[in-house]
Coordinates of N, CA, C and O in Angstrom, one line a residue:
M1167 N 17.6 -47.2 61.3 CA 17.8 -47.7 59.9 C 16.4 -47.8 59.3 O 15.4 -48.2 59.9
A1168 N 16.3 -47.3 58.0 CA 15.1 -47.2 57.3 C 14.6 -48.6 56.9 O 15.4 -49.5 56.7
M1169 N 13.3 -48.8 56.7 CA 12.7 -50.1 56.3 C 13.0 -50.3 54.8 O 13.2 -49.4 54.1
D1170 N 13.0 -51.6 54.4 CA 13.1 -51.9 53.0 C 11.7 -51.6 52.4 O 10.7 -51.4 53.1
A1171 N 11.7 -51.5 51.0 CA 10.5 -51.0 50.3 C 9.3 -51.8 50.6 O 8.2 -51.3 50.7
Q1172 N 9.4 -53.1 50.7 CA 8.2 -54.0 50.9 C 7.7 -53.8 52.3 O 6.5 -53.7 52.5
T1173 N 8.5 -53.7 53.3 CA 8.1 -53.5 54.7 C 7.4 -52.1 54.8 O 6.4 -51.9 55.5
L1174 N 8.0 -51.1 54.1 CA 7.5 -49.8 54.1 C 6.1 -49.8 53.5 O 5.1 -49.1 54.0
A1175 N 5.9 -50.4 52.3 CA 4.6 -50.5 51.7 C 3.6 -51.1 52.6 O 2.4 -50.6 52.7
R1176 N 3.9 -52.2 53.3 CA 3.0 -52.8 54.2 C 2.6 -51.9 55.4 O 1.4 -51.8 55.8
A1177 N 3.6 -51.2 55.9 CA 3.3 -50.2 57.0 C 2.4 -49.1 56.5 O 1.5 -48.7 57.3
C1178 N 2.6 -48.6 55.3 CA 1.8 -47.6 54.8 C 0.3 -48.1 54.6 O -0.6 -47.4 55.0
A1179 N 0.2 -49.3 54.1 CA -1.2 -49.9 54.0 C -1.8 -50.0 55.3 O -3.0 -49.7 55.5
D1180 N -1.1 -50.5 56.3 CA -1.7 -50.7 57.6 C -2.1 -49.3 58.2 O -3.2 -49.2 58.8
A1181 N -1.3 -48.3 58.0 CA -1.7 -47.0 58.5 C -2.9 -46.4 57.9 O -3.8 -45.9 58.5
M1182 N -3.0 -46.6 56.6 CA -4.2 -46.1 55.8 C -5.4 -46.9 56.2 O -6.5 -46.4 56.4
W1183 N -5.3 -48.3 56.3 CA -6.4 -49.2 56.6 C -7.0 -48.9 57.9 O -8.3 -49.0 58.1
A1184 N -6.2 -48.5 58.9 CA -6.7 -48.2 60.2 C -7.9 -47.2 60.3 O -8.7 -47.3 61.1
D1185 N -7.9 -46.3 59.3 CA -9.0 -45.3 59.3 C -9.8 -45.3 58.1 O -10.6 -44.4 57.8
D1186 N -9.7 -46.3 57.2 CA -10.4 -46.4 56.0 C -11.8 -47.1 56.2 O -12.0 -48.3 55.9
K1187 N -12.7 -46.3 56.8 CA -14.0 -46.8 57.2 C -14.8 -47.2 55.9 O -15.6 -48.1 55.9
A1188 N -14.6 -46.4 54.8 CA -15.4 -46.7 53.6 C -15.1 -48.0 53.0 O -16.0 -48.8 52.7
S1189 N -13.8 -48.3 52.8 CA -13.4 -49.6 52.3 C -13.8 -50.8 53.2 O -14.4 -51.8 52.7
A1190 N -13.6 -50.6 54.5 CA -14.0 -51.6 55.4 C -15.5 -51.9 55.4 O -16.0 -53.0 55.5
A1191 N -16.3 -50.8 55.4 CA -17.8 -50.9 55.4 C -18.3 -51.7 54.2 O -19.3 -52.4 54.3
L1192 N -17.6 -51.7 53.1 CA -18.0 -52.4 51.9 C -17.4 -53.8 51.9 O -17.6 -54.6 50.9
G1193 N -16.7 -54.2 52.9 CA -16.2 -55.6 53.1 C -15.0 -55.8 52.3 O -14.6 -57.0 52.0
M1194 N -14.2 -54.8 51.9 CA -13.0 -54.9 51.2 C -11.9 -55.5 52.0 O -11.9 -55.3 53.3
Q1195 N -11.0 -56.3 51.4 CA -9.9 -56.8 52.1 C -8.6 -56.5 51.2 O -8.7 -56.6 50.0
I1196 N -7.5 -56.3 51.9 CA -6.2 -56.1 51.2 C -5.7 -57.5 51.0 O -5.4 -58.2 52.0
E1197 N -5.5 -57.9 49.8 CA -5.0 -59.2 49.5 C -3.5 -59.2 49.4 O -2.8 -60.1 49.9
S1198 N -2.9 -58.1 48.9 CA -1.5 -58.0 48.8 C -1.1 -56.5 48.6 O -1.9 -55.8 48.0
I1199 N 0.1 -56.2 49.0 CA 0.6 -54.8 48.9 C 2.1 -55.0 48.6 O 2.8 -55.8 49.2
S1200 N 2.6 -54.2 47.7 CA 4.0 -54.1 47.4 C 4.3 -52.7 46.8 O 3.3 -52.0 46.5
P1201 N 5.5 -52.3 46.7 CA 5.8 -51.0 46.2 C 5.1 -50.7 44.8 O 5.4 -51.4 43.9
G1202 N 4.3 -49.7 44.8 CA 3.6 -49.3 43.5 C 2.5 -50.2 43.1 O 1.9 -50.1 42.1
E1203 N 2.1 -51.2 44.0 CA 1.0 -52.2 43.6 C 0.2 -52.5 44.8 O 0.7 -52.5 46.0
A1204 N -1.1 -52.8 44.5 CA -2.0 -53.2 45.6 C -3.1 -54.1 45.0 O -3.5 -53.9 43.8
V1205 N -3.5 -55.1 45.7 CA -4.6 -56.0 45.3 C -5.6 -56.0 46.4 O -5.3 -56.4 47.6
L1206 N -6.9 -55.6 46.1 CA -7.9 -55.6 47.1 C -9.1 -56.4 46.5 O -9.2 -56.5 45.3
S1207 N -9.9 -57.0 47.4 CA -11.0 -57.8 46.9 C -12.3 -57.4 47.7 O -12.2 -56.8 48.8
M1208 N -13.4 -57.8 47.1 CA -14.7 -57.4 47.7 C -15.8 -58.4 47.2 O -15.7 -58.7 46.0
T1209 N -16.7 -58.9 48.0 CA -17.8 -59.7 47.5 C -19.0 -58.9 47.3 O -19.3 -58.0 48.1
V1210 N -19.6 -59.1 46.1 CA -20.8 -58.3 45.8 C -22.0 -58.8 46.6 O -22.4 -59.9 46.6
R1211 N -22.5 -57.9 47.5 CA -23.6 -58.1 48.4 C -24.9 -57.7 47.8 O -24.9 -57.0 46.8
D1212 N -26.0 -58.2 48.5 CA -27.3 -57.8 48.0 C -27.6 -56.3 48.0 O -28.2 -55.8 47.0
D1213 N -27.0 -55.6 48.9 CA -27.2 -54.1 48.9 C -26.2 -53.4 47.9 O -26.2 -52.1 47.9
M1214 N -25.5 -54.1 47.1 CA -24.7 -53.5 46.0 C -25.2 -53.8 44.6 O -24.7 -53.3 43.6
V1215 N -26.4 -54.4 44.6 CA -27.0 -54.8 43.3 C -28.0 -53.7 42.9 O -28.8 -53.3 43.7
N1216 N -28.0 -53.3 41.6 CA -28.9 -52.3 41.2 C -30.2 -52.9 40.6 O -30.4 -54.1 40.6
G1217 N -31.0 -52.0 40.0 CA -32.3 -52.4 39.4 C -32.2 -53.4 38.2 O -33.2 -53.9 37.7
H1218 N -31.0 -53.5 37.6 CA -30.7 -54.5 36.5 C -30.2 -55.8 37.1 O -29.8 -56.7 36.3
A1219 N -30.2 -56.0 38.4 CA -29.7 -57.2 39.0 C -28.3 -57.5 38.8 O -27.8 -58.6 38.7
I1220 N -27.5 -56.4 38.7 CA -26.0 -56.4 38.5 C -25.4 -55.5 39.5 O -26.1 -54.6 40.1
C1221 N -24.1 -55.7 39.8 CA -23.4 -54.8 40.7 C -23.4 -53.4 40.2 O -23.1 -53.1 39.1
H1222 N -23.8 -52.4 41.1 CA -23.8 -51.0 40.7 C -22.4 -50.6 40.4 O -21.5 -50.9 41.1
G1223 N -22.2 -49.9 39.3 CA -20.9 -49.4 38.8 C -20.2 -48.6 39.9 O -18.9 -48.6 39.9
G1224 N -20.9 -47.9 40.7 CA -20.2 -47.1 41.7 C -19.4 -47.9 42.7 O -18.4 -47.5 43.2
F1225 N -19.9 -49.1 43.0 CA -19.2 -50.0 43.9 C -18.0 -50.6 43.2 O -16.9 -50.8 43.9
I1226 N -18.1 -50.9 42.0 CA -16.9 -51.4 41.2 C -15.8 -50.3 41.2 O -14.7 -50.5 41.4
F1227 N -16.3 -49.0 40.9 CA -15.4 -47.9 40.9 C -14.7 -47.7 42.2 O -13.5 -47.5 42.3
T1228 N -15.5 -47.9 43.3 CA -14.9 -47.7 44.6 C -13.9 -48.7 45.0 O -12.8 -48.4 45.5
L1229 N -14.1 -50.0 44.6 CA -13.1 -51.0 44.8 C -11.8 -50.7 44.0 O -10.7 -50.7 44.6
A1230 N -11.9 -50.3 42.8 CA -10.8 -49.9 42.0 C -10.1 -48.7 42.6 O -8.8 -48.6 42.6
D1231 N -10.8 -47.7 43.0 CA -10.3 -46.5 43.6 C -9.5 -46.8 44.9 O -8.5 -46.2 45.1
S1232 N -10.0 -47.7 45.7 CA -9.4 -48.1 46.9 C -8.0 -48.8 46.6 O -7.0 -48.5 47.2
A1233 N -8.0 -49.7 45.6 CA -6.8 -50.4 45.2 C -5.8 -49.3 44.7 O -4.6 -49.4 45.1
F1234 N -6.2 -48.4 43.9 CA -5.4 -47.3 43.4 C -4.8 -46.5 44.6 O -3.6 -46.2 44.6
A1235 N -5.6 -46.2 45.6 CA -5.2 -45.4 46.7 C -4.0 -46.1 47.5 O -3.0 -45.5 47.8
F1236 N -4.2 -47.4 47.7 CA -3.2 -48.1 48.4 C -1.9 -48.2 47.6 O -0.8 -48.2 48.1
A1237 N -2.0 -48.4 46.3 CA -0.9 -48.5 45.4 C -0.1 -47.1 45.4 O 1.1 -47.1 45.5
C1238 N -0.8 -46.0 45.2 CA -0.1 -44.7 45.1 C 0.4 -44.2 46.4 O 1.2 -43.2 46.4
N1239 N 0.0 -44.8 47.5 CA 0.6 -44.4 48.8 C 1.6 -45.3 49.4 O 2.1 -45.2 50.5
S1240 N 1.9 -46.4 48.6 CA 2.8 -47.4 49.1 C 4.2 -47.1 49.3 O 5.0 -47.8 49.9
D1241 N 4.6 -45.9 48.8 CA 6.0 -45.5 49.0 C 6.2 -44.4 50.0 O 7.2 -43.7 50.1
N1242 N 5.2 -44.2 50.8 CA 5.2 -43.3 52.0 C 5.2 -41.8 51.6 O 5.7 -41.0 52.3
H1243 N 4.6 -41.5 50.5 CA 4.4 -40.1 50.1 C 2.9 -40.0 50.0 O 2.2 -40.6 49.2
S1244 N 2.3 -39.2 50.9 CA 0.9 -39.0 51.0 C 0.3 -38.5 49.7 O 0.8 -37.4 49.2
A1245 N -0.6 -39.2 49.1 CA -1.1 -38.9 47.8 C -2.6 -39.1 47.7 O -3.2 -40.0 48.4
V1246 N -3.3 -38.4 46.8 CA -4.7 -38.5 46.6 C -4.9 -38.5 45.1 O -4.0 -38.3 44.3
A1247 N -6.1 -38.9 44.7 CA -6.5 -38.9 43.3 C -6.7 -37.5 42.8 O -7.3 -36.6 43.5
S1248 N -6.2 -37.2 41.6 CA -6.5 -35.9 40.9 C -7.4 -36.1 39.8 O -8.0 -35.2 39.2
G1249 N -7.7 -37.4 39.5 CA -8.6 -37.7 38.4 C -8.6 -39.2 38.2 O -7.7 -39.9 38.6
A1250 N -9.7 -39.7 37.7 CA -9.8 -41.2 37.4 C -11.0 -41.4 36.4 O -11.9 -40.6 36.3
R1251 N -10.8 -42.5 35.6 CA -11.9 -42.9 34.7 C -12.0 -44.4 34.8 O -11.0 -45.1 35.1
I1252 N -13.1 -44.9 34.4 CA -13.3 -46.4 34.4 C -14.1 -46.8 33.2 O -15.0 -46.0 32.7
D1253 N -13.8 -47.9 32.6 CA -14.5 -48.6 31.6 C -15.1 -49.9 32.1 O -14.3 -50.7 32.5
F1254 N -16.4 -50.1 32.0 CA -17.0 -51.3 32.4 C -17.1 -52.2 31.3 O -17.5 -51.9 30.2
L1255 N -16.6 -53.5 31.5 CA -16.4 -54.4 30.4 C -17.4 -55.6 30.5 O -17.8 -56.1 29.5
A1256 N -17.8 -55.9 31.7 CA -18.8 -57.0 31.9 C -19.5 -56.7 33.3 O -18.9 -56.0 34.1
P1257 N -20.6 -57.3 33.5 CA -21.3 -57.0 34.8 C -20.7 -57.9 35.9 O -20.2 -59.0 35.7
G1258 N -20.8 -57.3 37.1 CA -20.6 -58.1 38.3 C -21.9 -58.6 38.8 O -22.9 -57.8 38.7
H1259 N -22.0 -59.7 39.4 CA -23.3 -60.3 39.9 C -23.2 -60.5 41.4 O -22.2 -60.7 42.0
L1260 N -24.4 -60.7 42.0 CA -24.6 -61.0 43.4 C -23.7 -62.2 43.7 O -23.8 -63.2 43.0
G1261 N -22.9 -62.1 44.7 CA -22.1 -63.2 45.2 C -20.7 -63.2 44.5 O -19.8 -64.0 45.0
D1262 N -20.5 -62.5 43.5 CA -19.2 -62.5 42.8 C -18.1 -61.9 43.8 O -18.3 -61.0 44.5
Q1263 N -16.9 -62.5 43.7 CA -15.7 -62.1 44.4 C -15.0 -61.2 43.4 O -14.4 -61.8 42.5
L1264 N -15.0 -59.9 43.6 CA -14.3 -59.0 42.7 C -12.9 -58.7 43.3 O -12.7 -58.5 44.5
T1265 N -11.9 -58.7 42.4 CA -10.5 -58.4 42.8 C -10.0 -57.2 41.9 O -10.1 -57.3 40.7
A1266 N -9.5 -56.2 42.6 CA -8.9 -55.1 41.9 C -7.4 -55.1 42.0 O -6.9 -55.1 43.2
R1267 N -6.7 -55.2 40.9 CA -5.2 -55.2 40.9 C -4.7 -53.9 40.3 O -4.9 -53.6 39.2
A1268 N -4.1 -53.1 41.2 CA -3.6 -51.8 40.9 C -2.0 -51.8 40.7 O -1.4 -52.5 41.5
R1269 N -1.6 -51.1 39.7 CA -0.1 -51.1 39.5 C 0.3 -49.7 38.9 O -0.4 -49.1 38.2
Q1270 N 1.4 -49.3 39.4 CA 2.0 -48.0 39.0 C 2.5 -48.1 37.6 O 3.3 -49.0 37.2
L1271 N 2.1 -47.1 36.7 CA 2.7 -47.0 35.4 C 3.8 -46.0 35.4 O 4.9 -46.3 34.8
T1272 N 3.6 -44.9 36.1 CA 4.7 -43.9 36.2 C 4.4 -43.1 37.5 O 3.3 -42.9 37.9
Q1273 N 5.5 -42.7 38.1 CA 5.4 -41.8 39.3 C 6.5 -40.8 39.2 O 7.7 -41.1 39.3
G1274 N 6.1 -39.5 39.1 CA 7.0 -38.4 39.1 C 7.2 -37.9 40.5 O 6.7 -38.5 41.5
R1275 N 7.7 -36.7 40.6 CA 7.9 -36.1 41.9 C 6.6 -35.7 42.5 O 6.4 -35.8 43.7
R1276 N 5.6 -35.3 41.7 CA 4.3 -34.9 42.3 C 3.1 -35.7 41.7 O 2.1 -35.8 42.4
T1277 N 3.2 -36.2 40.5 CA 2.1 -36.8 39.9 C 2.4 -38.2 39.4 O 3.6 -38.5 39.1
G1278 N 1.4 -39.1 39.4 CA 1.6 -40.5 38.9 C 0.4 -41.0 38.1 O -0.7 -40.4 38.2
V1279 N 0.6 -42.0 37.4 CA -0.5 -42.7 36.7 C -0.5 -44.2 37.1 O 0.6 -44.8 37.1
Y1280 N -1.7 -44.7 37.4 CA -1.9 -46.1 37.9 C -3.0 -46.7 37.1 O -4.0 -46.1 36.9
D1281 N -2.8 -48.0 36.7 CA -3.9 -48.7 36.1 C -4.4 -49.8 37.1 O -3.6 -50.4 37.8
V1282 N -5.7 -50.0 37.0 CA -6.4 -51.0 37.9 C -7.2 -51.9 37.0 O -8.0 -51.4 36.2
E1283 N -7.1 -53.2 37.2 CA -8.0 -54.1 36.5 C -8.8 -54.8 37.5 O -8.3 -55.3 38.5
V1284 N -10.1 -54.8 37.3 CA -11.1 -55.5 38.2 C -11.6 -56.8 37.5 O -12.0 -56.7 36.4
S1285 N -11.5 -57.9 38.2 CA -11.9 -59.1 37.6 C -12.8 -59.9 38.6 O -12.7 -59.6 39.8
N1286 N -13.5 -60.9 38.2 CA -14.3 -61.7 39.1 C -13.5 -63.0 39.4 O -12.4 -63.2 39.0
Q1287 N -14.2 -63.9 40.2 CA -13.5 -65.1 40.7 C -13.1 -66.0 39.6 O -12.3 -66.9 39.8
D1288 N -13.7 -65.9 38.4 CA -13.3 -66.7 37.2 C -12.3 -66.1 36.4 O -11.9 -66.6 35.3
G1289 N -11.8 -64.9 36.8 CA -10.7 -64.2 36.0 C -11.3 -63.4 34.9 O -10.5 -62.8 34.1
R1290 N -12.6 -63.3 34.8 CA -13.2 -62.4 33.8 C -13.1 -61.0 34.1 O -13.4 -60.5 35.2
R1291 N -12.5 -60.2 33.2 CA -12.4 -58.7 33.4 C -13.7 -58.1 33.5 O -14.5 -58.1 32.5
I1292 N -13.9 -57.3 34.6 CA -15.2 -56.6 34.8 C -15.0 -55.1 34.4 O -15.9 -54.5 33.8
A1293 N -13.8 -54.6 34.7 CA -13.6 -53.1 34.4 C -12.1 -52.9 34.4 O -11.3 -53.6 35.0
V1294 N -11.8 -51.8 33.7 CA -10.4 -51.2 33.8 C -10.5 -49.8 34.2 O -11.4 -49.0 33.8
F1295 N -9.6 -49.3 35.0 CA -9.6 -48.0 35.7 C -8.2 -47.4 35.5 O -7.3 -48.1 35.6
R1296 N -8.2 -46.1 35.2 CA -6.9 -45.4 35.2 C -7.1 -44.2 36.2 O -8.0 -43.4 36.1
G1297 N -6.1 -44.2 37.1 CA -6.1 -43.1 38.1 C -4.9 -42.2 38.0 O -3.8 -42.7 37.7
N1298 N -5.1 -40.9 38.2 CA -4.0 -40.0 38.3 C -3.8 -39.6 39.7 O -4.8 -39.2 40.4
S1299 N -2.6 -39.6 40.3 CA -2.4 -39.3 41.6 C -1.6 -37.9 41.7 O -1.0 -37.5 40.8
H1300 N -1.8 -37.3 42.9 CA -1.1 -36.1 43.2 C -0.6 -36.2 44.6 O -1.4 -36.4 45.6
R1301 N 0.7 -36.0 44.8 CA 1.3 -36.1 46.1 C 1.1 -34.8 46.9 O 1.3 -33.7 46.3
L1302 N 0.6 -34.9 48.1 CA 0.3 -33.7 48.9 C 1.5 -33.2 49.7 O 1.5 -32.1 50.2
G1303 N 2.5 -34.0 49.9 CA 3.6 -33.7 50.8 C 3.3 -34.4 52.1 O 2.2 -34.6 52.4
G1304 N 4.3 -34.8 52.8 CA 4.2 -35.5 54.0 C 4.2 -37.0 53.8 O 4.2 -37.5 52.7
Q1305 N 4.3 -37.7 55.0 CA 4.4 -39.1 55.0 C 3.3 -39.7 55.7 O 2.6 -39.1 56.5
L1306 N 3.1 -41.0 55.6 CA 2.1 -41.8 56.3 C 2.6 -42.4 57.5 O 1.9 -42.6 58.5
V1307 N 3.9 -42.9 57.5 CA 4.5 -43.6 58.6 C 6.0 -43.1 58.8 O 6.6 -42.5 57.9
N1308 N 6.4 -43.3 60.0 CA 7.8 -43.1 60.4 C 8.6 -44.2 59.7 O 8.4 -45.4 60.0
E1309 N 9.6 -43.9 58.9 CA 10.3 -44.9 58.1 C 11.3 -45.7 58.9 O 11.8 -46.7 58.4
T1310 N 11.5 -45.3 60.1 CA 12.4 -46.2 61.0 C 11.5 -47.1 61.9 O 11.8 -48.3 62.0
T1311 N 10.4 -46.6 62.4 CA 9.6 -47.4 63.4 C 8.4 -48.0 62.7 O 7.8 -49.0 63.2
G1312 N 7.9 -47.4 61.6 CA 6.7 -47.9 60.9 C 5.4 -47.4 61.6 O 4.4 -47.8 61.1
E1313 N 5.6 -46.6 62.6 CA 4.4 -46.0 63.3 C 3.7 -45.0 62.4 O 4.4 -44.2 61.8
S1314 N 2.4 -45.0 62.4 CA 1.6 -44.1 61.6 C 1.9 -42.6 62.1 O 2.0 -42.4 63.3
V1315 N 1.9 -41.7 61.2 CA 2.0 -40.3 61.5 C 0.8 -39.6 61.0 O 0.8 -38.3 60.9
L1316 N -0.2 -40.3 60.6 CA -1.4 -39.7 60.1 C -2.3 -39.1 61.2 O -2.3 -39.5 62.3

């Protein structure tokens, strides 16, 4: 018997997280996962601050991109980014807890569009990100057992 959509989304996230050394190295955490959505967080560390004493935009982009990746793979269709853009709205500062909330806008047979909002611990919007996904074919987990097939 196949898993329900929420259980499947969690199994997909677990399978991806097991080998996501980049997100783990930056101290990211998965706060929640559901079909077509993901919430990840990260604390701005000293080694993430640039010469302007604010969080380097590349780290903010990476947090948003990771949330996007978990959202667009949550339905067990292996997918990657085919493009993305980000608009920085406010700076992140040393010690800030940044949270990226990704949600699916549309998902076709091969391509999808996802929006991610990055905010700080006070709810201030730091950035908005739009990602385009492309399905590669294949699955992340066995839909009956939940075991990774990656």
